[in-house]
Amino acid sequence: MVEVVVPDLGEDVEKAKISFWHYEEGDKVEKNDDVVELTTDKATFNIPAPESGIITELCVEEGEEVEVGEVIAFIDEENEELELSSEDEEEEDTNF
Amino acid sequence: MSLNAVSTRLPPWLIKKIHRNEVSLGTKEILKSLDLNTVCESARCPNMWECFSKRRATFMILGNICTRNCAFCSVKKGLPSHVKKSEPSNITEAVGRLNLKHVVITSVTRDDLKDGGASQFARTVYELKKEYSDVVVEVLTPDFRGNADCIKIVAESGPDIFNHNIETVNKLYKRVRPQADYYRSLNLLKFIKDNYPAIYTKSGLMVGLGENRDELEAALDDLITHSCDILTIGQYLSPSRTNIPVAEYVHPDEFKRLEKVAFEKGFLYVMSGPFVRSSYNADQVFNKKCDKEEV
């Protein structure tokens, strides 16, 4: 399981607001796809997925404040691998 | 996909992707291990992760507490810290470890120091040039209250580029840079070019603070008549609720128009865009200027 964490957004910036989730729980994401949009007083940021996988949990609602370092979502990489391997098997089956 | 976008979201052209990866974290770690400040972090720059992911950073010397109270800036204000003797050598080490070919050195404003911190700038430039003679060194300085002796100390240390931002149009100085003076900043650039013609002069403007087109174009004219070679133009973003609010989010098309106007006025090179900052992609700006000169 991979965590999506609120990154350091500059000196003395302790909080940010979740402005927009680009995905819902259960959606599949690719590494580096934007998962969530965060807003600070200064700027708006898109946070990419650290790994490919299935989003198993979005921990915070849109409009809520989060702290730097806080885990705001979980991505299941193994789930992604399982899906891929089952797809591979299906492909093999059709070859036969 | 959720439909409940929050109303505080900025226009779509002002959303920045975070490049938090092994490279950017490594850059951060190198800076931390050498006890170096960056304007990237202190000014809460939205480009920070992007630049760190390219192993670039803008070093901020003379501490991280500023003696001035500019309304646009998030750098801490108050009683400054002592000047660290190790700073020049630590920057030199960081330049080696990050393999930088273009180094930007800026500082907080140190009106409390007799030389405004000029000798620390000079020590840093000397040390860098001694160790890495092929590295392009850009200094981004405060106005040194217009003290020619201080400006000379920095200029004679051998920087390739002398950058000093006028930041905004004349009309907004009292509100945006209350302890600065529009013509003092312009005259600094002219002083450099008049006395050290081999050094490139560079300045930066923020837009979206409440200036109009005519005032902006007047600032461009003033920069040209005060011998500014290179110009950057970017969107002002308010770092916190205590800073001056944004008056306008300028559309990317207007940045392109401004870039064209500025080139027509005679700048050697112009970089204009919502996320352009004074030292953003400074190496590319300088190299493109050189290409243009060759043409």
mmCIF file of C-alpha atoms in Angstrom:
data_model
loop_
_atom_site.group_PDB
_atom_site.id
_atom_site.type_symbol
_atom_site.label_atom_id
_atom_site.label_comp_id
_atom_site.label_asym_id
_atom_site.label_seq_id
_atom_site.Cartn_x
_atom_site.Cartn_y
_atom_site.Cartn_z
ATOM 1 C CA MET A 1 0.000 0.000 0.000
ATOM 2 C CA VAL A 2 1.381 3.403 -0.993
ATOM 3 C CA GLU A 3 0.505 6.590 0.851
ATOM 4 C CA VAL A 4 -0.319 9.907 -0.828
ATOM 5 C CA VAL A 5 1.175 12.512 1.479
ATOM 6 C CA VAL A 6 0.767 16.308 1.617
ATOM 7 C CA PRO A 7 4.218 17.537 0.554
ATOM 8 C CA ASP A 8 6.242 20.383 1.973
ATOM 9 C CA LEU A 9 4.886 23.491 0.231
ATOM 10 C CA GLY A 10 7.409 26.063 1.444
ATOM 11 C CA GLU A 11 8.722 27.584 4.644
ATOM 12 C CA ASP A 12 6.149 27.930 7.422
ATOM 13 C CA VAL A 13 3.363 26.505 5.269
ATOM 14 C CA GLU A 14 1.732 24.043 7.621
ATOM 15 C CA LYS A 15 -1.674 23.569 6.057
ATOM 16 C CA ALA A 16 -3.381 23.300 2.705
ATOM 17 C CA LYS A 17 -6.936 22.765 1.556
ATOM 18 C CA ILE A 18 -8.129 19.819 -0.517
ATOM 19 C CA SER A 19 -9.752 21.598 -3.409
ATOM 20 C CA PHE A 20 -10.447 18.728 -5.772
ATOM 21 C CA TRP A 21 -10.071 14.959 -5.967
ATOM 22 C CA HIS A 22 -9.385 13.882 -9.523
ATOM 23 C CA TYR A 23 -10.424 10.290 -8.730
ATOM 24 C CA GLU A 24 -12.802 8.358 -6.530
ATOM 25 C CA GLU A 25 -12.142 5.335 -4.336
ATOM 26 C CA GLY A 26 -11.805 2.207 -6.478
ATOM 27 C CA ASP A 27 -10.448 4.098 -9.487
ATOM 28 C CA LYS A 28 -7.252 2.967 -11.148
ATOM 29 C CA VAL A 29 -4.419 5.519 -11.392
ATOM 30 C CA GLU A 30 -1.143 5.512 -13.252
ATOM 31 C CA LYS A 31 2.055 6.711 -11.615
ATOM 32 C CA ASN A 32 2.360 10.518 -11.973
ATOM 33 C CA ASP A 33 -1.341 11.020 -12.785
ATOM 34 C CA ASP A 34 -2.723 13.921 -10.786
ATOM 35 C CA VAL A 35 -4.635 12.527 -7.827
ATOM 36 C CA VAL A 36 -5.597 15.590 -5.872
ATOM 37 C CA GLU A 37 -5.522 19.354 -6.114
ATOM 38 C CA LEU A 38 -4.345 21.241 -3.027
ATOM 39 C CA THR A 39 -4.663 24.955 -2.370
ATOM 40 C CA THR A 40 -2.479 27.036 -0.079
ATOM 41 C CA ASP A 41 -2.785 30.777 0.496
ATOM 42 C CA LYS A 42 -0.283 31.259 -2.305
ATOM 43 C CA ALA A 43 -0.858 28.641 -4.943
ATOM 44 C CA THR A 44 -2.718 25.613 -6.228
ATOM 45 C CA PHE A 45 -0.917 22.323 -6.727
ATOM 46 C CA ASN A 46 -1.657 18.994 -8.342
ATOM 47 C CA ILE A 47 -0.241 16.069 -6.414
ATOM 48 C CA PRO A 48 0.636 13.081 -8.606
ATOM 49 C CA ALA A 49 0.253 9.418 -7.744
ATOM 50 C CA PRO A 50 3.558 8.096 -6.360
ATOM 51 C CA GLU A 51 2.841 4.665 -7.923
ATOM 52 C CA SER A 52 0.288 3.016 -10.201
ATOM 53 C CA GLY A 53 -2.520 1.137 -8.530
ATOM 54 C CA ILE A 54 -6.078 1.239 -7.258
ATOM 55 C CA ILE A 55 -7.153 4.054 -4.946
ATOM 56 C CA THR A 56 -8.420 2.249 -1.889
ATOM 57 C CA GLU A 57 -9.118 5.220 0.352
ATOM 58 C CA LEU A 58 -9.508 8.987 0.100
ATOM 59 C CA CYS A 59 -9.088 10.068 3.718
ATOM 60 C CA VAL A 60 -10.286 13.677 3.463
ATOM 61 C CA GLU A 61 -13.232 15.465 1.880
ATOM 62 C CA GLU A 62 -12.951 18.312 -0.596
ATOM 63 C CA GLY A 63 -12.868 21.663 1.191
ATOM 64 C CA GLU A 64 -11.169 20.247 4.295
ATOM 65 C CA GLU A 65 -7.826 21.444 5.584
ATOM 66 C CA VAL A 66 -4.902 19.051 5.796
ATOM 67 C CA GLU A 67 -1.470 19.334 7.346
ATOM 68 C CA VAL A 68 1.883 19.025 5.612
ATOM 69 C CA GLY A 69 3.011 15.413 6.025
ATOM 70 C CA GLU A 70 -0.543 14.096 6.466
ATOM 71 C CA VAL A 71 -1.572 10.942 4.606
ATOM 72 C CA ILE A 72 -4.597 11.814 2.486
ATOM 73 C CA ALA A 73 -5.047 8.722 0.321
ATOM 74 C CA PHE A 74 -3.900 5.152 -0.131
ATOM 75 C CA ILE A 75 -3.054 3.396 -3.393
ATOM 76 C CA ASP A 76 -2.890 -0.374 -3.571
ATOM 77 C CA GLU A 77 -0.023 -1.335 -5.873
ATOM 78 C CA GLU A 78 -0.560 -5.073 -5.365
ATOM 79 C CA ASN A 79 -4.113 -4.742 -6.548
ATOM 80 C CA GLU A 80 -2.710 -3.162 -9.710
ATOM 81 C CA GLU A 81 -0.313 -6.089 -10.133
ATOM 82 C CA LEU A 82 -3.077 -8.616 -9.567
ATOM 83 C CA GLU A 83 -5.208 -6.918 -12.184
ATOM 84 C CA LEU A 84 -2.354 -6.863 -14.634
ATOM 85 C CA SER A 85 -1.514 -10.519 -14.090
ATOM 86 C CA SER A 86 -5.137 -11.567 -14.553
ATOM 87 C CA GLU A 87 -5.222 -9.530 -17.770
ATOM 88 C CA ASP A 88 -2.036 -11.296 -18.879
ATOM 89 C CA GLU A 89 -3.605 -14.677 -18.192
ATOM 90 C CA GLU A 90 -6.673 -13.724 -20.188
ATOM 91 C CA GLU A 91 -4.430 -12.730 -23.068
ATOM 92 C CA GLU A 92 -2.633 -16.040 -22.881
ATOM 93 C CA ASP A 93 -5.941 -17.877 -22.930
ATOM 94 C CA THR A 94 -7.050 -16.158 -26.101
ATOM 95 C CA ASN A 95 -3.739 -17.084 -27.725
ATOM 96 C CA PHE A 96 -4.523 -20.725 -27.205
ATOM 97 C CA MET B 1 -14.642 12.323 -10.832
ATOM 98 C CA SER B 2 -16.014 14.707 -8.271
ATOM 99 C CA LEU B 3 -18.011 17.720 -9.367
ATOM 100 C CA ASN B 4 -17.646 19.710 -6.181
ATOM 101 C CA ALA B 5 -14.788 22.000 -7.017
ATOM 102 C CA VAL B 6 -13.981 24.458 -4.251
ATOM 103 C CA SER B 7 -14.494 28.112 -5.139
ATOM 104 C CA THR B 8 -11.035 29.149 -3.919
ATOM 105 C CA ARG B 9 -9.359 27.340 -6.838
ATOM 106 C CA LEU B 10 -7.118 29.482 -8.993
ATOM 107 C CA PRO B 11 -7.523 29.729 -12.780
ATOM 108 C CA PRO B 12 -6.447 26.515 -14.532
ATOM 109 C CA TRP B 13 -3.226 28.045 -15.866
ATOM 110 C CA LEU B 14 -2.054 28.582 -12.290
ATOM 111 C CA ILE B 15 -2.170 24.978 -11.126
ATOM 112 C CA LYS B 16 1.299 23.610 -10.547
ATOM 113 C CA LYS B 17 2.238 19.951 -10.548
ATOM 114 C CA ILE B 18 4.360 18.822 -7.629
ATOM 115 C CA HIS B 19 7.490 16.964 -8.715
ATOM 116 C CA ARG B 20 8.215 15.153 -5.495
ATOM 117 C CA ASN B 21 10.559 12.342 -6.409
ATOM 118 C CA GLU B 22 13.966 10.918 -5.514
ATOM 119 C CA VAL B 23 15.794 13.699 -7.351
ATOM 120 C CA SER B 24 13.869 16.583 -5.801
ATOM 121 C CA LEU B 25 14.049 15.036 -2.345
ATOM 122 C CA GLY B 26 17.780 14.515 -2.877
ATOM 123 C CA THR B 27 18.233 18.189 -3.757
ATOM 124 C CA LYS B 28 16.368 19.187 -0.622
ATOM 125 C CA GLU B 29 18.528 16.882 1.451
ATOM 126 C CA ILE B 30 21.785 18.306 0.041
ATOM 127 C CA LEU B 31 20.648 21.850 0.861
ATOM 128 C CA LYS B 32 19.577 20.837 4.342
ATOM 129 C CA SER B 33 22.787 18.961 5.077
ATOM 130 C CA LEU B 34 24.807 22.063 4.162
ATOM 131 C CA ASP B 35 22.563 24.336 6.238
ATOM 132 C CA LEU B 36 21.685 26.478 3.211
ATOM 133 C CA ASN B 37 18.641 28.669 2.771
ATOM 134 C CA THR B 38 16.862 28.946 -0.558
ATOM 135 C CA VAL B 39 14.459 31.608 -1.719
ATOM 136 C CA CYS B 40 12.524 28.713 -3.214
ATOM 137 C CA GLU B 41 11.506 27.592 0.264
ATOM 138 C CA SER B 42 11.404 30.937 2.039
ATOM 139 C CA ALA B 43 9.283 32.608 -0.631
ATOM 140 C CA ARG B 44 7.051 29.518 -0.888
ATOM 141 C CA CYS B 45 7.744 29.428 -4.594
ATOM 142 C CA PRO B 46 5.247 27.285 -6.521
ATOM 143 C CA ASN B 47 8.090 26.157 -8.807
ATOM 144 C CA MET B 48 10.122 24.751 -5.913
ATOM 145 C CA TRP B 49 9.534 21.042 -6.534
ATOM 146 C CA GLU B 50 9.932 21.425 -10.285
ATOM 147 C CA CYS B 51 13.296 23.164 -9.885
ATOM 148 C CA PHE B 52 14.469 20.766 -7.187
ATOM 149 C CA SER B 53 13.575 17.876 -9.510
ATOM 150 C CA LYS B 54 16.004 19.398 -12.031
ATOM 151 C CA ARG B 55 18.609 19.742 -9.268
ATOM 152 C CA ARG B 56 18.297 23.518 -9.348
ATOM 153 C CA ALA B 57 17.900 25.925 -6.455
ATOM 154 C CA THR B 58 18.383 29.607 -5.768
ATOM 155 C CA PHE B 59 20.649 30.100 -2.783
ATOM 156 C CA MET B 60 19.607 32.767 -0.308
ATOM 157 C CA ILE B 61 22.561 34.059 1.709
ATOM 158 C CA LEU B 62 22.777 36.217 4.838
ATOM 159 C CA GLY B 63 20.150 34.253 6.740
ATOM 160 C CA ASN B 64 16.416 33.879 6.255
ATOM 161 C CA ILE B 65 15.209 36.957 8.132
ATOM 162 C CA CYS B 66 14.803 40.216 6.227
ATOM 163 C CA THR B 67 15.078 43.761 7.562
ATOM 164 C CA ARG B 68 12.475 45.078 5.138
ATOM 165 C CA ASN B 69 8.750 44.742 5.102
ATOM 166 C CA CYS B 70 7.746 44.326 1.464
ATOM 167 C CA ALA B 71 4.034 43.585 1.156
ATOM 168 C CA PHE B 72 4.412 40.924 -1.513
ATOM 169 C CA CYS B 73 7.020 38.743 0.155
ATOM 170 C CA SER B 74 6.737 35.853 2.603
ATOM 171 C CA VAL B 75 10.345 35.854 3.784
ATOM 172 C CA LYS B 76 10.382 36.294 7.565
ATOM 173 C CA LYS B 77 10.871 39.813 8.858
ATOM 174 C CA GLY B 78 12.585 40.816 12.052
ATOM 175 C CA LEU B 79 15.949 40.718 13.753
ATOM 176 C CA PRO B 80 18.375 39.067 11.333
ATOM 177 C CA SER B 81 20.736 36.298 12.228
ATOM 178 C CA HIS B 82 24.536 36.577 12.239
ATOM 179 C CA VAL B 83 26.420 36.142 8.979
ATOM 180 C CA LYS B 84 27.696 32.593 8.589
ATOM 181 C CA LYS B 85 31.337 32.356 7.568
ATOM 182 C CA SER B 86 30.777 28.873 6.191
ATOM 183 C CA GLU B 87 28.081 29.985 3.759
ATOM 184 C CA PRO B 88 30.286 30.639 0.683
ATOM 185 C CA SER B 89 32.094 27.301 0.989
ATOM 186 C CA ASN B 90 28.855 25.441 1.674
ATOM 187 C CA ILE B 91 27.301 26.949 -1.460
ATOM 188 C CA THR B 92 30.385 25.965 -3.442
ATOM 189 C CA GLU B 93 30.053 22.420 -2.162
ATOM 190 C CA ALA B 94 26.341 22.350 -3.030
ATOM 191 C CA VAL B 95 27.103 23.595 -6.548
ATOM 192 C CA GLY B 96 29.496 20.678 -6.988
ATOM 193 C CA ARG B 97 27.100 18.116 -5.571
ATOM 194 C CA LEU B 98 24.181 19.414 -7.634
ATOM 195 C CA ASN B 99 26.423 19.786 -10.694
ATOM 196 C CA LEU B 100 25.058 23.288 -11.315
ATOM 197 C CA LYS B 101 26.294 25.147 -14.390
ATOM 198 C CA HIS B 102 24.361 28.318 -13.611
ATOM 199 C CA VAL B 103 24.198 29.505 -10.024
ATOM 200 C CA VAL B 104 21.820 32.161 -8.723
ATOM 201 C CA ILE B 105 22.704 33.773 -5.419
ATOM 202 C CA THR B 106 20.233 36.054 -3.744
ATOM 203 C CA SER B 107 19.837 37.327 -0.188
ATOM 204 C CA VAL B 108 17.498 38.832 2.298
ATOM 205 C CA THR B 109 17.919 42.600 2.593
ATOM 206 C CA ARG B 110 20.372 43.394 5.384
ATOM 207 C CA ASP B 111 20.007 47.099 6.082
ATOM 208 C CA ASP B 112 21.464 46.354 9.543
ATOM 209 C CA LEU B 113 24.905 45.518 8.107
ATOM 210 C CA LYS B 114 27.329 48.292 7.267
ATOM 211 C CA ASP B 115 27.932 46.914 3.760
ATOM 212 C CA GLY B 116 24.402 45.553 3.343
ATOM 213 C CA GLY B 117 25.901 42.078 3.021
ATOM 214 C CA ALA B 118 27.895 42.999 -0.113
ATOM 215 C CA SER B 119 31.096 41.354 1.110
ATOM 216 C CA GLN B 120 29.261 38.065 1.728
ATOM 217 C CA PHE B 121 27.995 38.183 -1.862
ATOM 218 C CA ALA B 122 31.547 38.885 -3.025
ATOM 219 C CA ARG B 123 33.081 36.068 -0.949
ATOM 220 C CA THR B 124 30.531 33.635 -2.375
ATOM 221 C CA VAL B 125 31.153 34.697 -5.979
ATOM 222 C CA TYR B 126 34.966 34.602 -5.528
ATOM 223 C CA GLU B 127 34.867 31.163 -4.018
ATOM 224 C CA LEU B 128 32.544 29.804 -6.687
ATOM 225 C CA LYS B 129 34.585 31.229 -9.553
ATOM 226 C CA LYS B 130 37.805 29.964 -8.005
ATOM 227 C CA GLU B 131 36.476 26.421 -7.770
ATOM 228 C CA TYR B 132 34.307 26.370 -10.906
ATOM 229 C CA SER B 133 35.551 28.951 -13.381
ATOM 230 C CA ASP B 134 33.133 27.776 -16.091
ATOM 231 C CA VAL B 135 30.013 28.177 -13.959
ATOM 232 C CA VAL B 136 27.782 31.152 -14.797
ATOM 233 C CA VAL B 137 27.161 33.160 -11.637
ATOM 234 C CA GLU B 138 24.097 35.347 -11.330
ATOM 235 C CA VAL B 139 23.639 37.604 -8.315
ATOM 236 C CA LEU B 140 20.143 38.776 -7.453
ATOM 237 C CA THR B 141 20.728 41.548 -4.978
ATOM 238 C CA PRO B 142 18.883 44.009 -2.795
ATOM 239 C CA ASP B 143 19.306 47.712 -3.596
ATOM 240 C CA PHE B 144 22.045 48.301 -0.952
ATOM 241 C CA ARG B 145 20.178 51.581 -0.319
ATOM 242 C CA GLY B 146 21.853 52.847 -3.463
ATOM 243 C CA ASN B 147 25.304 52.745 -1.853
ATOM 244 C CA ALA B 148 27.745 52.649 -4.791
ATOM 245 C CA ASP B 149 30.579 51.247 -2.671
ATOM 246 C CA CYS B 150 28.504 48.205 -1.722
ATOM 247 C CA ILE B 151 27.339 47.671 -5.302
ATOM 248 C CA LYS B 152 30.965 47.869 -6.484
ATOM 249 C CA ILE B 153 32.053 45.192 -3.990
ATOM 250 C CA VAL B 154 29.555 42.773 -5.529
ATOM 251 C CA ALA B 155 30.172 43.775 -9.151
ATOM 252 C CA GLU B 156 33.962 43.491 -8.800
ATOM 253 C CA SER B 157 33.751 39.965 -7.412
ATOM 254 C CA GLY B 158 33.078 38.807 -10.991
ATOM 255 C CA PRO B 159 29.431 37.795 -11.450
ATOM 256 C CA ASP B 160 28.303 37.196 -15.027
ATOM 257 C CA ILE B 161 24.822 38.569 -14.436
ATOM 258 C CA PHE B 162 23.717 41.302 -12.027
ATOM 259 C CA ASN B 163 20.029 40.890 -11.344
ATOM 260 C CA HIS B 164 18.008 43.388 -9.358
ATOM 261 C CA ASN B 165 14.228 43.267 -9.495
ATOM 262 C CA ILE B 166 12.210 46.436 -9.741
ATOM 263 C CA GLU B 167 9.255 44.122 -8.931
ATOM 264 C CA THR B 168 6.420 46.505 -9.821
ATOM 265 C CA VAL B 169 5.448 49.786 -11.462
ATOM 266 C CA ASN B 170 6.352 53.157 -9.955
ATOM 267 C CA LYS B 171 2.799 53.893 -8.771
ATOM 268 C CA LEU B 172 2.658 50.830 -6.511
ATOM 269 C CA TYR B 173 6.008 51.245 -4.761
ATOM 270 C CA LYS B 174 4.669 52.773 -1.568
ATOM 271 C CA ARG B 175 2.240 49.920 -1.147
ATOM 272 C CA VAL B 176 4.368 47.026 -2.399
ATOM 273 C CA ARG B 177 7.971 48.033 -1.533
ATOM 274 C CA PRO B 178 7.590 50.768 1.099
ATOM 275 C CA GLN B 179 11.289 50.908 2.029
ATOM 276 C CA ALA B 180 12.501 50.867 -1.566
ATOM 277 C CA ASP B 181 12.576 53.477 -4.299
ATOM 278 C CA TYR B 182 11.683 52.903 -7.941
ATOM 279 C CA TYR B 183 14.423 55.132 -9.353
ATOM 280 C CA ARG B 184 17.022 53.882 -6.890
ATOM 281 C CA SER B 185 16.446 50.362 -8.216
ATOM 282 C CA LEU B 186 16.569 51.502 -11.836
ATOM 283 C CA ASN B 187 19.737 53.490 -11.195
ATOM 284 C CA LEU B 188 21.423 50.435 -9.709
ATOM 285 C CA LEU B 189 21.005 48.629 -13.039
ATOM 286 C CA LYS B 190 22.338 51.618 -14.973
ATOM 287 C CA PHE B 191 25.273 51.968 -12.575
ATOM 288 C CA ILE B 192 26.259 48.364 -13.271
ATOM 289 C CA LYS B 193 26.074 48.704 -17.048
ATOM 290 C CA ASP B 194 27.870 52.079 -17.081
ATOM 291 C CA ASN B 195 30.745 50.839 -14.944
ATOM 292 C CA TYR B 196 30.882 47.127 -15.749
ATOM 293 C CA PRO B 197 29.659 46.762 -19.346
ATOM 294 C CA ALA B 198 30.699 43.106 -19.543
ATOM 295 C CA ILE B 199 28.190 42.164 -16.837
ATOM 296 C CA TYR B 200 24.664 41.440 -18.059
ATOM 297 C CA THR B 201 21.932 43.319 -16.223
ATOM 298 C CA LYS B 202 18.658 41.635 -15.440
ATOM 299 C CA SER B 203 15.430 42.625 -13.698
ATOM 300 C CA GLY B 204 12.007 41.224 -12.923
ATOM 301 C CA LEU B 205 8.435 42.434 -12.740
ATOM 302 C CA MET B 206 5.396 40.909 -11.086
ATOM 303 C CA VAL B 207 2.016 41.548 -12.674
ATOM 304 C CA GLY B 208 -1.421 41.294 -11.088
ATOM 305 C CA LEU B 209 -0.723 43.762 -8.295
ATOM 306 C CA GLY B 210 -3.091 46.448 -9.645
ATOM 307 C CA GLU B 211 -0.961 48.010 -12.379
ATOM 308 C CA ASN B 212 -2.429 48.877 -15.774
ATOM 309 C CA ARG B 213 -0.985 48.320 -19.254
ATOM 310 C CA ASP B 214 0.307 51.873 -19.673
ATOM 311 C CA GLU B 215 2.080 51.757 -16.306
ATOM 312 C CA LEU B 216 3.647 48.423 -17.202
ATOM 313 C CA GLU B 217 4.868 49.660 -20.548
ATOM 314 C CA ALA B 218 6.298 52.743 -18.851
ATOM 315 C CA ALA B 219 8.231 50.420 -16.520
ATOM 316 C CA LEU B 220 9.576 48.507 -19.540
ATOM 317 C CA ASP B 221 10.682 51.817 -21.106
ATOM 318 C CA ASP B 222 12.356 52.835 -17.845
ATOM 319 C CA LEU B 223 14.212 49.523 -17.672
ATOM 320 C CA ILE B 224 15.466 49.967 -21.230
ATOM 321 C CA THR B 225 16.659 53.520 -20.590
ATOM 322 C CA HIS B 226 18.406 52.238 -17.447
ATOM 323 C CA SER B 227 20.347 49.612 -19.415
ATOM 324 C CA CYS B 228 18.534 46.432 -18.429
ATOM 325 C CA ASP B 229 19.486 43.539 -20.738
ATOM 326 C CA ILE B 230 17.279 40.675 -19.563
ATOM 327 C CA LEU B 231 13.721 40.791 -18.214
ATOM 328 C CA THR B 232 11.442 38.323 -16.449
ATOM 329 C CA ILE B 233 7.707 38.877 -15.997
ATOM 330 C CA GLY B 234 5.520 36.648 -13.815
ATOM 331 C CA GLN B 235 2.178 36.511 -12.016
ATOM 332 C CA TYR B 236 2.132 37.854 -8.456
ATOM 333 C CA LEU B 237 0.712 35.296 -6.031
ATOM 334 C CA SER B 238 -0.071 36.374 -2.502
ATOM 335 C CA PRO B 239 1.886 34.154 -0.097
ATOM 336 C CA SER B 240 -0.499 34.590 2.847
ATOM 337 C CA ARG B 241 -3.546 36.505 3.992
ATOM 338 C CA THR B 242 -1.296 39.134 5.572
ATOM 339 C CA ASN B 243 0.355 39.963 2.238
ATOM 340 C CA ILE B 244 -1.057 42.281 -0.403
ATOM 341 C CA PRO B 245 -3.908 40.495 -2.240
ATOM 342 C CA VAL B 246 -3.811 39.620 -5.926
ATOM 343 C CA ALA B 247 -5.631 42.253 -7.979
ATOM 344 C CA GLU B 248 -5.763 40.218 -11.175
ATOM 345 C CA TYR B 249 -4.875 36.811 -12.534
ATOM 346 C CA VAL B 250 -3.297 37.761 -15.844
ATOM 347 C CA HIS B 251 -4.120 35.455 -18.748
ATOM 348 C CA PRO B 252 -1.222 33.616 -20.453
ATOM 349 C CA ASP B 253 -2.059 35.434 -23.728
ATOM 350 C CA GLU B 254 -1.335 38.755 -22.022
ATOM 351 C CA PHE B 255 2.043 37.411 -20.843
ATOM 352 C CA LYS B 256 2.825 36.528 -24.463
ATOM 353 C CA ARG B 257 1.791 40.014 -25.578
ATOM 354 C CA LEU B 258 4.001 41.584 -22.908
ATOM 355 C CA GLU B 259 6.936 39.410 -23.971
ATOM 356 C CA LYS B 260 6.513 40.581 -27.584
ATOM 357 C CA VAL B 261 6.221 44.230 -26.519
ATOM 358 C CA ALA B 262 9.337 43.917 -24.354
ATOM 359 C CA PHE B 263 11.376 42.341 -27.158
ATOM 360 C CA GLU B 264 10.272 45.149 -29.473
ATOM 361 C CA LYS B 265 11.466 47.676 -26.907
ATOM 362 C CA GLY B 266 14.942 46.196 -27.152
ATOM 363 C CA PHE B 267 15.628 43.767 -24.302
ATOM 364 C CA LEU B 268 18.222 41.150 -25.192
ATOM 365 C CA TYR B 269 16.039 38.428 -23.750
ATOM 366 C CA VAL B 270 12.596 38.292 -22.124
ATOM 367 C CA MET B 271 10.847 35.480 -20.323
ATOM 368 C CA SER B 272 7.203 36.133 -19.532
ATOM 369 C CA GLY B 273 4.609 33.711 -18.176
ATOM 370 C CA PRO B 274 2.387 33.046 -15.181
ATOM 371 C CA PHE B 275 4.985 30.954 -13.334
ATOM 372 C CA VAL B 276 8.055 32.863 -14.454
ATOM 373 C CA ARG B 277 10.079 34.020 -11.479
ATOM 374 C CA SER B 278 13.275 36.015 -11.348
ATOM 375 C CA SER B 279 15.530 32.971 -11.225
ATOM 376 C CA TYR B 280 13.177 30.430 -12.838
ATOM 377 C CA ASN B 281 15.087 28.498 -15.502
ATOM 378 C CA ALA B 282 17.775 31.188 -15.264
ATOM 379 C CA ASP B 283 20.221 29.007 -17.191
ATOM 380 C CA GLN B 284 17.846 28.674 -20.143
ATOM 381 C CA VAL B 285 17.150 32.419 -20.117
ATOM 382 C CA PHE B 286 20.869 33.156 -20.240
ATOM 383 C CA ASN B 287 21.642 30.568 -22.918
ATOM 384 C CA LYS B 288 18.807 31.764 -25.152
ATOM 385 C CA LYS B 289 20.059 35.316 -24.761
ATOM 386 C CA CYS B 290 23.499 34.134 -25.916
ATOM 387 C CA ASP B 291 21.952 32.333 -28.927
ATOM 388 C CA LYS B 292 20.099 35.523 -29.829
ATOM 389 C CA GLU B 293 23.275 37.594 -29.574
ATOM 390 C CA GLU B 294 25.090 35.195 -31.908
ATOM 391 C CA VAL B 295 22.295 35.528 -34.483
#
